[in-house]
Amino acid sequence: MGEDSLTSTPTFSSFHSGGSGSKMRLLPIFICLLLATAGFILGYMVYVSIAGVGSGAKDYFQMSPITRNPQVYSRTKYILPRPPLIGEGDQSYDNLNRPRSGSDPNDPDNDQTGLPVSLLRVNQDVGRDPDLERKVELIKMRAISKLRRSILNGAKVKGHLNEYGVDFSKLKPKSQRVTAKAVLCRLKKAGIKLIAQNSVGAFADKVFPTEPLFGNREGDTFSASVEPQPLYKTCAVIPNSAAFDGARHGIDIDSHDFIMRFNNAPTAGYESDVGSLTSLRIVNSQVVTKPQFHFPRRQRNSPTNKVKGHPINTTSKSGTASDDRTTRAELAAMDVDAVWEATPKFLVWDPCMYSASLDDWVKKPDFPLFEKYFNLTKEERNRFYLLDCRLIWKFWEILQEYSFVKIYGNPPTSGFIGIMLSLQVCERVNVYEYIPSVRESARCHYYGPRNESNPSCTYGAWHPVSAEKLFFLSLSDGTDKGVFIDGVLTLPGISTIKSC
C-alpha cells in the first residue's frame, strides 16, 4: 500500500479508470492551458509583425519617453544587445553578385549613399505639435526596423561567396558600451591614405598630384598619408538618393564650405533640390573604365554657373530643367560631360582583395583603371587622385567591428567612403537624404526614371548599405526631426574630440 501510493497518482489513475469527478476537474484545466498557449503564440506573432525585426526589436530600437517639456525629447542612451557573430561559413547572400555586366549601364553600383554603436535619443525641438512628434516617432521606427531587418535577413542566408577573401576570424566585436568618441578615434587612426609616386615600384615613372586633395592652403604639399585636420567648418555630402526629388535642399547645400558628390550624379536641372556647387566627386572604377560614362571631359570655362570658384556649364542639352528626367536616355542626352566638367577634383577608388598588397592590386585591380588614370594625370595632374585600396578595407573593418552580426564581405559604398573621409577633414558633416526619411522613395536616383522600383538602392544588396546607414545614424548628434523629417543627418567630425 505504501509503495503503491508512492509510485501512482490517484488523480490520473482514477481518470484512466473512468472516474467522472476527476475528468470534470481536469478538463477545464486542460482547456485553459490550451487557450493560454494559443494566446501567447498569437500575441508573440502580433508583436513580431508590428516590430518587424523579431524578438530583438525593442532591445534594438526603443521609444524614449517625452520629458515634462513637450518641446524636448529626453536624451537616453540605449545599450544594444550583441548577438554572437555568425561563424565563418555560416553566412551567405543569394543573388549578390556584383553588377559587372548585364545590368543597367548607367547604374554602376546602386551607390546612393549607410550597425549601430548605440542609438542615442537626442534633444529634439518639434514645437508644441503632438501630431508631429508621433509622425517623427513612426517614421523613425519604420526606418530603423527596415534597416535592421535587411541586415538580419542577410545574416541568415547560407553559402556566401567570399569574393574578396575577407578573414572574419580576425575581426573581434567591440564592447557594447561604445561611444562616438571611440569610433572617431578609431577613424583617426585609419587616416586618409592616397596613392603616391613612391607607393609602388611600378608607379615610379608615373605622374601624380602635387597639391593636397583637401584644402588648397599655401605651403601644403601632397602626401600619401594625410594627417586628418579640421580644414572645413561645414561639409555637405550629397548621395544620389531619389528622396531629393522635391526636397528643396539646394540653397542650404551650397552654403557649406565643402560639398562632396558621387559618380555621375548631375546638378544641372536639379539645382533647387541638390544645389549647384561641387568641391570633390568620388567615383568608382566602373565609372572610370566603362565607356558609356564618358569619364571624364576636360574642364571648360563656361559662364553659366560656379563650382566652388570654378565656372562651369550646367545647362542640359534639352534646354529644360526638372521636367526632363523620365528615362536614362534623356539623362544621357542631358550631357554627362557637363557633370565631369563641373567637378574641380576627382577621387577614384577601386577595391582590392582584403589582404592584398599594393603590388597585388596593381597586378589585378577590380577594374582596369590604372592606364586611364595615369593618362588623366598627365593632362591634369592636380585634378585626379587615387585612394589606397587598403584604406577601403580599414573603413570596412570599422563598420564590421561595431556591427552586431557579420556583414557582407564586400567593399562599402562610395558614400560610406566619402563620409568617412569627410569626418576627418570637417568639423561638422551634414549628409542629405541618406537615412530613409518622410521622402523615402522606391526609386534609386533623383535623376532616374520615375517608374523604376528598386529597394536595394536604399537598403542594399551587394554593398552593406543598411549596416552603413545604421552605423552613421548611431553617431549622429542631430535631432530626429532633422533626420526623419528634414532629411539631414548631422555628424561630428574628429576635430570635435579633444583626445583619443
Coordinates of C-alpha atoms in Angstrom, one line a residue, residues 250 266-276 321-322:
G250 CA 19.8 73.3 -52.9
P266 CA 24.2 65.6 -62.2
T267 CA 23.4 69.0 -60.7
A268 CA 22.1 70.6 -64.0
G269 CA 18.3 70.8 -63.9
Y270 CA 18.2 69.7 -60.2
E271 CA 19.8 72.8 -58.5
S272 CA 16.8 73.6 -56.3
D273 CA 17.0 70.1 -54.8
V274 CA 20.7 69.2 -54.8
G275 CA 22.5 72.5 -55.2
S276 CA 24.9 73.6 -57.9
A321 CA 15.4 71.7 -66.0
S322 CA 13.5 69.3 -63.7

